[in-house]
Short mmCIF file of C-alpha atoms (C1' of nucleotides) in Angstrom, two decimals:
data_model
loop_
_atom_site.label_atom_id
_atom_site.label_comp_id
_atom_site.label_asym_id
_atom_site.label_seq_id
_atom_site.Cartn_x
_atom_site.Cartn_y
_atom_site.Cartn_z
CA MET A 794 -26.74 -18.42 -47.94
CA ILE A 795 -27.49 -14.77 -47.43
CA LYS A 796 -25.44 -12.40 -49.47
CA LEU A 797 -24.34 -9.47 -47.40
CA SER A 798 -25.14 -6.12 -48.81
CA GLU A 799 -21.92 -4.19 -48.80
CA ASN A 800 -23.60 -0.90 -49.45
CA ASN A 801 -25.59 -1.10 -46.24
CA TYR A 802 -22.49 -1.52 -44.16
CA ASP A 803 -20.81 1.23 -46.07
CA GLU A 804 -23.47 3.64 -44.99
CA VAL A 805 -23.42 2.59 -41.35
CA LEU A 806 -19.65 2.61 -41.16
CA ASP A 807 -19.52 5.99 -42.82
CA LEU A 808 -21.76 7.30 -40.10
CA VAL A 809 -19.59 5.80 -37.38
CA PHE A 810 -16.34 7.03 -38.92
CA ASN A 811 -17.71 10.47 -39.65
CA LYS A 812 -18.81 10.79 -36.10
CA ALA A 813 -15.34 9.87 -34.89
CA LEU A 814 -13.83 12.48 -37.19
CA SER A 815 -16.24 15.28 -36.38
CA ASP A 816 -15.09 18.01 -34.05
CA ASN A 817 -18.01 17.99 -31.71
CA ASN A 818 -16.96 14.79 -29.98
CA LEU A 819 -17.23 14.75 -26.25
CA ILE A 820 -13.89 13.09 -25.63
CA LYS A 821 -11.00 15.05 -27.05
CA GLU A 822 -8.13 13.12 -25.52
CA HIS A 823 -8.65 9.57 -24.32
CA MET A 824 -5.27 9.41 -22.67
CA TYR A 825 -6.31 11.61 -19.74
CA LEU A 826 -9.17 9.30 -18.88
CA ARG A 827 -6.93 6.35 -18.28
CA SER A 828 -6.25 5.53 -14.66
CA ASP A 829 -2.60 4.79 -15.43
CA TYR A 830 -1.94 8.22 -16.87
CA ILE A 831 0.61 10.15 -14.83
CA PRO A 832 -0.38 13.82 -14.62
CA ASP A 833 2.21 16.56 -14.25
CA ASN A 834 0.50 17.66 -11.15
CA LEU A 835 -0.63 15.11 -8.60
CA PRO A 836 -3.02 16.78 -6.21
CA PHE A 837 -3.38 15.81 -2.53
CA ARG A 838 -0.22 13.73 -2.51
CA GLU A 839 2.26 16.46 -1.83
CA SER A 840 3.52 15.09 1.48
CA GLN A 841 4.01 11.60 0.06
CA ILE A 842 5.85 12.96 -2.97
CA ILE A 843 8.16 14.98 -0.77
CA SER A 844 8.79 12.06 1.57
CA ILE A 845 9.65 9.68 -1.21
CA GLY A 846 11.79 12.33 -2.86
CA GLN A 847 13.75 12.78 0.35
CA SER A 848 14.16 9.04 0.81
CA LEU A 849 15.48 8.65 -2.72
CA SER A 850 17.73 11.69 -2.77
CA PRO A 851 20.89 9.86 -1.60
CA ILE A 852 20.83 8.34 -5.09
CA LEU A 853 21.84 11.70 -6.51
CA ARG A 854 25.00 11.54 -4.42
CA ASN A 855 25.61 8.14 -5.93
CA THR A 856 24.89 6.19 -2.77
CA LYS A 857 22.27 3.67 -1.86
CA CYS A 858 18.96 4.91 -0.53
CA SER A 859 16.78 3.26 2.08
CA ASN A 860 14.31 0.61 1.14
CA LEU A 861 10.79 1.93 1.15
CA LEU A 862 7.35 0.49 1.74
CA LEU A 863 4.21 2.19 0.47
CA TYR A 864 0.86 1.14 1.89
CA GLY A 865 -2.67 1.97 0.95
CA LYS A 866 -5.80 0.56 -0.56
CA THR A 867 -6.36 0.35 -4.30
CA GLY A 868 -6.68 3.64 -6.11
CA THR A 869 -4.98 5.75 -3.44
CA GLY A 870 -2.22 6.83 -5.78
CA LYS A 871 0.65 4.63 -4.63
CA THR A 872 1.71 3.44 -8.04
CA VAL A 873 1.27 6.75 -9.78
CA VAL A 874 3.19 8.63 -7.09
CA ALA A 875 6.01 6.07 -7.13
CA LYS A 876 6.28 6.29 -10.91
CA TYR A 877 6.08 10.06 -10.83
CA VAL A 878 8.88 10.50 -8.32
CA THR A 879 11.16 7.84 -9.76
CA ASN A 880 10.74 9.24 -13.26
CA LYS A 881 11.71 12.71 -12.08
CA LEU A 882 14.68 11.28 -10.24
CA ILE A 883 15.85 9.38 -13.29
CA GLN A 884 15.71 12.57 -15.34
CA ARG A 885 18.04 14.23 -12.86
CA THR A 886 20.43 11.31 -12.81
CA HIS A 887 20.70 11.50 -16.59
CA GLU A 888 21.76 15.12 -16.28
CA LEU A 889 24.32 14.12 -13.68
CA ASN A 890 25.47 11.13 -15.70
CA LEU A 891 24.97 8.63 -12.91
CA LYS A 892 24.66 4.92 -13.44
CA VAL A 893 21.21 4.70 -11.96
CA ARG A 894 18.70 2.25 -13.35
CA LEU A 895 15.00 1.99 -12.61
CA ALA A 896 13.14 -1.29 -12.71
CA TYR A 897 9.42 -1.57 -12.27
CA THR A 898 7.39 -4.73 -11.95
CA ASN A 899 3.91 -5.58 -10.88
CA THR A 900 4.34 -8.93 -9.19
CA ARG A 901 0.77 -10.00 -9.79
CA ILE A 902 1.06 -9.35 -13.51
CA ALA A 903 4.56 -10.82 -13.72
CA GLY A 904 3.14 -13.88 -12.00
CA THR A 905 6.21 -15.73 -10.81
CA SER A 906 9.45 -14.97 -8.98
CA TYR A 907 11.27 -15.82 -12.17
CA ARG A 908 9.49 -13.19 -14.22
CA VAL A 909 9.90 -10.60 -11.48
CA LEU A 910 13.65 -11.12 -11.68
CA SER A 911 13.45 -11.11 -15.44
CA ASN A 912 12.00 -7.59 -15.29
CA LEU A 913 14.85 -6.54 -13.05
CA ALA A 914 17.35 -8.03 -15.48
CA ASP A 915 15.80 -6.09 -18.37
CA SER A 916 16.52 -2.82 -16.65
CA ILE A 917 20.26 -3.51 -16.69
CA ASN A 918 20.21 -4.91 -20.23
CA LEU A 919 20.93 -8.38 -18.99
CA GLU A 920 19.35 -10.98 -21.19
CA ILE A 921 18.11 -14.08 -19.51
CA PRO A 922 16.25 -16.96 -21.16
CA PHE A 923 12.48 -17.15 -20.73
CA THR A 924 12.96 -20.35 -18.88
CA GLY A 925 15.54 -23.02 -18.24
CA ILE A 926 17.74 -21.67 -15.49
CA ALA A 927 17.09 -21.72 -11.78
CA VAL A 928 15.84 -18.63 -9.98
CA GLY A 929 18.98 -18.57 -7.83
CA GLU A 930 21.16 -18.57 -10.92
CA VAL A 931 19.25 -15.64 -12.41
CA LEU A 932 19.70 -13.70 -9.20
CA GLN A 933 23.41 -14.46 -9.17
CA ARG A 934 23.83 -13.18 -12.72
CA ILE A 935 21.97 -10.00 -11.82
CA ILE A 936 24.11 -9.46 -8.75
CA ASP A 937 27.30 -10.00 -10.75
CA ARG A 938 26.16 -7.57 -13.39
CA ILE A 939 25.29 -4.91 -10.84
CA SER A 940 28.65 -5.22 -9.07
CA GLN A 941 30.63 -5.20 -12.30
CA ASN A 942 28.97 -2.10 -13.69
CA LYS A 943 28.51 -0.39 -10.34
CA TYR A 944 24.87 0.18 -11.07
CA ILE A 945 22.63 1.92 -8.58
CA ILE A 946 19.27 0.18 -8.92
CA ILE A 947 15.85 1.27 -7.78
CA PHE A 948 13.52 -1.68 -7.96
CA VAL A 949 9.82 -0.90 -7.65
CA LEU A 950 7.80 -3.97 -6.67
CA ASP A 951 4.14 -3.22 -7.15
CA GLU A 952 1.55 -5.42 -5.45
CA ILE A 953 4.36 -6.90 -3.42
CA ASP A 954 1.81 -8.52 -1.11
CA TYR A 955 0.82 -10.84 -3.95
CA LEU A 956 4.39 -12.03 -4.38
CA VAL A 957 4.77 -12.74 -0.69
CA LYS A 958 1.41 -14.44 -0.27
CA THR A 959 1.88 -16.82 -3.18
CA TYR A 960 5.61 -17.44 -3.17
CA GLY A 961 6.66 -16.53 0.36
CA ASP A 962 9.37 -14.05 1.22
CA ASN A 963 12.35 -16.00 -0.12
CA LEU A 964 12.92 -13.73 -3.07
CA LEU A 965 12.64 -10.60 -0.94
CA TYR A 966 15.03 -12.11 1.55
CA GLU A 967 17.59 -12.78 -1.16
CA LEU A 968 17.14 -9.34 -2.68
CA THR A 969 17.50 -7.45 0.58
CA ARG A 970 20.42 -9.58 1.65
CA SER A 971 22.17 -9.27 -1.68
CA SER A 972 22.24 -5.52 -1.33
CA ASP A 973 24.92 -5.91 1.34
CA LYS A 974 27.06 -8.02 -0.94
CA PHE A 975 28.18 -5.46 -3.45
CA SER A 976 30.01 -2.43 -2.25
CA PRO A 977 30.21 -0.85 -5.65
CA GLY A 978 26.66 -0.73 -6.89
CA SER A 979 23.49 -1.10 -4.88
CA LEU A 980 19.91 -2.25 -4.98
CA SER A 981 17.12 -0.36 -3.26
CA ILE A 982 13.59 -1.64 -3.15
CA ILE A 983 10.36 0.31 -3.18
CA GLY A 984 7.57 -2.08 -2.21
CA ILE A 985 3.96 -1.20 -2.88
CA SER A 986 1.26 -3.06 -1.00
CA ASN A 987 -2.52 -2.93 -1.06
CA ASP A 988 -2.72 -5.02 2.03
CA LEU A 989 -2.12 -3.21 5.28
CA GLN A 990 -1.53 -6.44 7.17
CA PHE A 991 0.97 -7.75 4.68
CA LYS A 992 3.88 -7.29 7.07
CA GLU A 993 2.69 -10.26 9.07
CA TYR A 994 3.69 -12.55 6.24
CA LEU A 995 7.29 -11.40 6.37
CA ASP A 996 10.22 -12.80 8.25
CA THR A 997 11.45 -10.23 10.79
CA ARG A 998 14.84 -9.91 9.08
CA VAL A 999 13.22 -9.16 5.74
CA LEU A 1000 10.76 -6.82 7.37
CA SER A 1001 13.33 -4.74 9.17
CA SER A 1002 15.41 -4.43 6.03
CA LEU A 1003 12.52 -3.73 3.70
CA SER A 1004 10.63 -1.23 5.78
CA GLU A 1005 13.46 1.11 6.64
CA GLU A 1006 10.95 3.76 5.74
CA GLU A 1007 7.21 3.44 5.50
CA LEU A 1008 4.53 5.60 4.04
CA VAL A 1009 0.78 5.26 4.24
CA PHE A 1010 -1.51 6.51 1.49
CA PRO A 1011 -4.92 7.45 2.89
CA PRO A 1012 -8.02 7.04 0.72
CA TYR A 1013 -9.10 10.10 -1.20
CA THR A 1014 -12.09 11.95 0.18
CA THR A 1015 -15.09 12.55 -2.06
CA GLU A 1016 -14.10 16.18 -2.35
CA GLU A 1017 -10.58 15.23 -3.45
CA LEU A 1018 -11.91 12.77 -5.98
CA ARG A 1019 -14.13 15.49 -7.36
CA ALA A 1020 -11.13 17.76 -7.84
CA ILE A 1021 -9.16 15.00 -9.53
CA LEU A 1022 -12.01 14.26 -11.92
CA GLU A 1023 -12.40 17.95 -12.61
CA GLN A 1024 -8.74 18.15 -13.54
CA ARG A 1025 -8.98 15.16 -15.87
CA SER A 1026 -12.21 16.41 -17.43
CA LYS A 1027 -10.67 19.73 -18.35
CA LEU A 1028 -7.90 17.92 -20.16
CA ALA A 1029 -9.97 15.22 -21.77
CA PHE A 1030 -13.24 16.81 -22.81
CA SER A 1031 -14.20 19.56 -25.16
CA LYS A 1032 -15.37 22.65 -23.35
CA GLN A 1033 -18.86 22.82 -21.91
CA THR A 1034 -19.68 19.22 -22.67
CA TYR A 1035 -19.87 17.90 -19.16
CA SER A 1036 -22.07 18.79 -16.24
CA SER A 1037 -20.61 19.23 -12.78
CA GLY A 1038 -23.45 17.05 -11.55
CA ALA A 1039 -22.03 14.12 -13.50
CA ILE A 1040 -18.56 14.69 -12.09
CA ASN A 1041 -19.93 14.99 -8.57
CA LEU A 1042 -21.82 11.77 -8.93
CA CYS A 1043 -18.75 9.87 -10.15
CA ALA A 1044 -16.80 11.19 -7.17
CA ALA A 1045 -19.56 10.38 -4.72
CA LEU A 1046 -20.01 6.85 -5.99
CA ALA A 1047 -16.29 6.08 -5.89
CA GLY A 1048 -15.90 7.90 -2.60
CA SER A 1049 -18.62 5.89 -0.94
CA GLU A 1050 -16.60 2.71 -1.44
CA HIS A 1051 -13.18 3.62 -0.16
CA GLY A 1052 -11.92 6.65 -2.02
CA ASP A 1053 -10.65 4.72 -5.01
CA ALA A 1054 -9.40 7.13 -7.66
CA ARG A 1055 -8.94 4.41 -10.24
CA ARG A 1056 -12.57 3.46 -9.94
CA ALA A 1057 -13.64 7.09 -10.12
CA ILE A 1058 -11.66 7.64 -13.31
CA ASP A 1059 -12.87 4.41 -14.90
CA LEU A 1060 -16.41 5.41 -14.09
CA LEU A 1061 -15.88 8.81 -15.68
CA ARG A 1062 -14.45 7.26 -18.83
CA ILE A 1063 -17.22 4.71 -19.28
CA SER A 1064 -19.85 7.38 -18.63
CA ALA A 1065 -18.29 9.60 -21.27
CA GLU A 1066 -18.15 6.75 -23.76
CA ILE A 1067 -21.81 6.04 -23.21
CA ALA A 1068 -22.71 9.71 -23.59
CA GLU A 1069 -20.64 9.96 -26.72
CA ARG A 1070 -22.34 7.05 -28.41
CA GLU A 1071 -25.73 8.46 -27.69
CA GLU A 1072 -27.56 10.37 -30.39
CA GLY A 1073 -27.86 14.08 -29.89
CA ASP A 1074 -25.86 16.83 -28.30
CA ASN A 1075 -23.05 14.84 -26.65
CA GLN A 1076 -23.46 16.12 -23.14
CA LEU A 1077 -22.18 14.12 -20.20
CA GLU A 1078 -25.02 13.99 -17.69
CA GLU A 1079 -25.75 12.21 -14.44
CA LYS A 1080 -27.93 9.66 -16.19
CA HIS A 1081 -24.91 8.43 -18.15
CA VAL A 1082 -23.00 7.89 -14.93
CA ARG A 1083 -25.81 5.77 -13.54
CA ILE A 1084 -25.85 3.63 -16.66
CA ALA A 1085 -22.07 3.31 -16.50
CA LEU A 1086 -22.17 2.19 -12.88
CA GLN A 1087 -24.61 -0.57 -13.74
CA LYS A 1088 -22.53 -1.57 -16.72
CA ILE A 1089 -19.35 -1.82 -14.66
CA ASP A 1090 -21.02 -3.90 -11.97
CA ARG A 1091 -22.68 -6.14 -14.51
CA ASP A 1092 -19.47 -6.66 -16.48
CA ARG A 1093 -17.58 -7.47 -13.35
CA THR A 1094 -19.92 -10.20 -12.15
CA TYR A 1095 -20.42 -11.45 -15.69
CA ASP A 1096 -16.68 -11.91 -16.15
CA ALA A 1097 -16.25 -13.48 -12.76
CA LEU A 1098 -19.06 -15.98 -13.40
CA ASN A 1099 -18.15 -16.69 -16.97
CA SER A 1100 -14.52 -17.47 -16.32
CA LEU A 1101 -15.33 -19.90 -13.54
CA PRO A 1102 -14.16 -23.46 -14.20
CA LEU A 1103 -16.92 -26.02 -14.69
CA GLN A 1104 -16.62 -27.58 -11.25
CA ALA A 1105 -16.75 -24.20 -9.55
CA LYS A 1106 -19.93 -23.39 -11.46
CA ILE A 1107 -21.56 -26.57 -10.21
CA VAL A 1108 -20.49 -25.81 -6.67
CA LEU A 1109 -21.93 -22.32 -6.94
CA LEU A 1110 -25.22 -23.69 -8.25
CA SER A 1111 -25.30 -26.14 -5.36
CA VAL A 1112 -24.98 -23.24 -2.93
CA LEU A 1113 -27.71 -21.32 -4.73
CA TYR A 1114 -30.04 -24.31 -4.58
CA PHE A 1115 -30.64 -23.49 -0.92
CA ASP A 1116 -31.98 -20.08 -0.06
CA SER A 1117 -30.78 -19.95 3.52
CA THR A 1118 -27.39 -20.28 5.17
CA ILE A 1119 -25.96 -23.80 4.86
CA SER A 1120 -22.91 -25.85 5.82
CA THR A 1121 -20.14 -27.28 3.66
CA GLY A 1122 -21.62 -30.73 4.14
CA ASP A 1123 -24.99 -29.64 2.74
CA VAL A 1124 -23.28 -28.16 -0.28
CA TYR A 1125 -21.23 -31.29 -0.84
CA ASN A 1126 -24.27 -33.58 -0.80
CA LYS A 1127 -26.16 -31.35 -3.19
CA TYR A 1128 -23.06 -31.11 -5.35
CA CYS A 1129 -22.76 -34.91 -5.58
CA ASP A 1130 -26.41 -35.20 -6.63
CA THR A 1131 -25.93 -32.55 -9.28
CA CYS A 1132 -22.84 -34.24 -10.69
CA LYS A 1133 -24.62 -37.57 -10.94
CA LYS A 1134 -27.54 -35.89 -12.69
CA ILE A 1135 -25.43 -34.50 -15.50
CA GLY A 1136 -22.87 -37.30 -15.48
CA ILE A 1137 -19.81 -35.43 -14.32
CA GLU A 1138 -16.96 -36.76 -12.26
CA ILE A 1139 -17.38 -36.08 -8.54
CA LEU A 1140 -14.51 -34.35 -6.80
CA THR A 1141 -13.46 -34.92 -3.21
CA HIS A 1142 -14.69 -33.09 -0.17
CA ARG A 1143 -11.32 -31.46 0.26
CA ARG A 1144 -11.45 -30.02 -3.22
CA ILE A 1145 -14.98 -28.66 -2.76
CA SER A 1146 -13.82 -27.01 0.41
CA GLY A 1147 -11.09 -25.34 -1.63
CA LEU A 1148 -13.48 -24.29 -4.39
CA LEU A 1149 -15.80 -22.76 -1.81
CA SER A 1150 -12.89 -20.71 -0.49
CA GLU A 1151 -12.13 -19.52 -4.01
CA LEU A 1152 -15.75 -18.48 -4.54
CA ASP A 1153 -15.52 -16.65 -1.24
CA LEU A 1154 -12.42 -14.78 -2.42
CA LEU A 1155 -14.25 -13.76 -5.59
CA GLY A 1156 -17.02 -12.31 -3.46
CA LEU A 1157 -19.68 -14.57 -4.96
CA ILE A 1158 -20.43 -16.29 -1.69
CA THR A 1159 -19.45 -15.66 1.89
CA GLY A 1160 -18.63 -18.09 4.64
CA SER A 1161 -17.52 -18.04 8.24
CA VAL A 1162 -16.34 -20.91 10.37
CA ILE A 1163 -18.71 -21.70 13.22
CA SER A 1164 -18.46 -24.35 15.86
CA GLN A 1165 -21.57 -26.22 16.89
CA GLY A 1166 -19.89 -28.11 19.65
CA ARG A 1167 -20.91 -31.71 19.66
CA TYR A 1168 -22.23 -31.25 16.13
CA GLY A 1169 -18.87 -30.32 14.71
CA ARG A 1170 -17.17 -27.33 13.25
CA SER A 1171 -18.16 -26.17 9.82
CA LYS A 1172 -18.39 -23.19 7.56
CA ARG A 1173 -21.71 -21.39 7.34
CA ILE A 1174 -22.14 -20.34 3.74
CA HIS A 1175 -24.54 -18.14 1.89
CA ALA A 1176 -24.61 -16.72 -1.62
CA LEU A 1177 -24.06 -13.04 -2.34
CA ILE A 1178 -25.66 -13.10 -5.78
CA SER A 1179 -29.08 -14.09 -6.96
CA PHE A 1180 -29.89 -17.29 -8.79
CA GLN A 1181 -31.37 -15.12 -11.52
CA THR A 1182 -28.04 -13.38 -12.25
CA VAL A 1183 -26.15 -16.65 -12.32
CA LYS A 1184 -28.75 -18.22 -14.55
CA GLU A 1185 -28.38 -15.50 -17.16
CA VAL A 1186 -24.69 -16.24 -17.50
CA PHE A 1187 -24.76 -20.01 -17.11
CA VAL A 1188 -27.36 -20.69 -19.81
CA GLU A 1189 -24.54 -20.18 -22.28
CA ASP A 1190 -22.66 -23.12 -20.83
CA PRO A 1191 -23.84 -26.28 -22.62
CA VAL A 1192 -22.93 -28.56 -19.72
CA ILE A 1193 -24.65 -26.46 -17.08
CA SER A 1194 -27.71 -25.25 -18.96
CA PRO A 1195 -29.77 -28.48 -18.50
CA LEU A 1196 -29.75 -27.73 -14.76
CA LEU A 1197 -31.45 -24.38 -15.05
"C1'" DC B 873 -13.31 -32.15 32.19
"C1'" DG B 874 -12.52 -35.08 28.47
"C1'" DT B 875 -14.59 -36.60 24.18
"C1'" DC B 876 -15.65 -36.25 19.69
"C1'" DC B 877 -18.22 -34.15 15.74
"C1'" DA B 878 -17.55 -32.21 11.16
"C1'" DC B 879 -15.22 -30.09 9.18
"C1'" DA B 880 -10.83 -26.40 8.02
"C1'" DG B 881 -6.97 -26.13 5.66
"C1'" DG B 882 -1.61 -27.31 5.12
"C1'" DA B 883 1.78 -30.49 2.71
"C1'" DA B 884 3.12 -33.76 -0.47
"C1'" DT B 885 2.23 -35.88 -4.58
"C1'" DG B 886 0.36 -37.06 -9.16
"C1'" DA B 887 -1.99 -36.39 -13.82
"C1'" DC B 888 -2.24 -33.47 -17.68
"C1'" DG B 889 -1.52 -29.96 -21.17
"C1'" DG B 890 1.26 -26.16 -23.09
"C1'" DG B 891 5.47 -23.79 -24.44
"C1'" DC B 892 10.40 -23.81 -25.34
"C1'" DG B 893 15.11 -25.07 -26.57
"C1'" DG B 894 17.75 -28.33 -28.97
"C1'" DC C 1362 9.69 -33.74 -33.18
"C1'" DC C 1363 11.22 -34.88 -28.58
"C1'" DG C 1364 12.21 -34.37 -24.03
"C1'" DC C 1365 12.02 -31.06 -20.33
"C1'" DC C 1366 10.07 -27.94 -17.26
"C1'" DC C 1367 6.25 -25.38 -15.56
"C1'" DG C 1368 1.72 -24.26 -13.93
"C1'" DT C 1369 -2.88 -25.93 -12.88
"C1'" DC C 1370 -6.12 -28.90 -10.99
"C1'" DA C 1371 -7.11 -32.53 -8.13
"C1'" DT C 1372 -6.20 -36.37 -4.64
"C1'" DT C 1373 -4.51 -38.34 -0.40
"C1'" DC C 1374 -3.12 -37.90 4.05
"C1'" DC C 1375 -2.83 -35.33 7.69
"C1'" DT C 1376 -3.12 -32.32 11.95
"C1'" DG C 1377 -5.91 -28.86 14.28
"C1'" DT C 1378 -9.95 -27.11 16.68
"C1'" DG C 1379 -14.39 -24.71 19.45
"C1'" DG C 1380 -17.58 -26.06 22.24
"C1'" DA C 1381 -22.08 -29.00 23.39
"C1'" DC C 1382 -22.69 -33.22 25.38
"C1'" DG C 1383 -22.15 -36.85 28.64
#
DNA sequence: CGTCCACAGGAATGACGGGCGG
DNA sequence: CCGCCCGTCATTCCTGTGGACG
């Protein structure tokens, strides 16, 4: 048994702590480098802010406002703008002493219809059990509460496309319909969707009610991203500790994807953290951004691969066994062999088909359905990652490692 | 022009483990 | 601690389908 030398750690920790305490740190305020921080001034979203403000303004006259749908890809500012405007509105309603309540939920994080409603209930101080009562009953209690207290509710449903795709539009139907039921009190919905085609999943009645007003958030241009990063850098960093080249590179890298501000800000933060940990003069340079980019990509695939269930890992390996494009049938045969080799239960063809679709969604493989006439209809599949990458992660899995 | 391949992918159902209220 | 419900993973059964082949 090795006895740890406490003194050694003392010295190292002292160094680490002293560095954190010293004034010449690169990052002054971490808060401004978070992508969920809401700045006082949201650049390049003026028209959207005004539009939403106008749509919500009936609230100030104590009447219901239109339902609203916000569209745009990730990192285009939908959530931050919605929070910004609703927060401002709520401030005004406090001054005016109105019974307005704001509820926010991210349906993907909430997970189920039940928990979405639970978030709504929280906003009106209605306690509902974690589980045990039916969704319809929860909704009824909420409706009763709203009517009784004449609440005016703004319900922000973030990533609403997730809710609809996994649970259908029942809940939205009930919510939009219920808003007609109470004459005192009202419920207005602001839906936020990443998916531009999400409307196709909705029943026409729900759609017409929900999208009384629509707003599209375009991606940020590289130049706009640069300005946003500049703004954040001024707030977050000590003076003269970052190069404009580094900022430009962050903006360019994020801009080349689809103008994703969240990604740009994350990249900036990770770069700064790397620069800060480095020995020396604590300058944020382009080289740090390049390291950060690699780190982000690596972490992302590492997490995706590592969290794969065992069977999905075997399926992925079976795909990687071939180096050209192959069919589902090929994968299944190889998969069966592999299972036999390591003595693992073989799943059905149907299940493998499903697992392949999941791997496709994760972006680890890609497949497209192709008909070969007489020779059937199948999915042509090929891997999007190298065997080498997968191997590095999978060696840690005791069941899989014998295969490598 | 119909057949039929080799699957895709939806629906219903079951096995299993975890969390919660009583 | 027990029963209950829920979510997840998987199975079974099923219907649908583009186009080369005969």
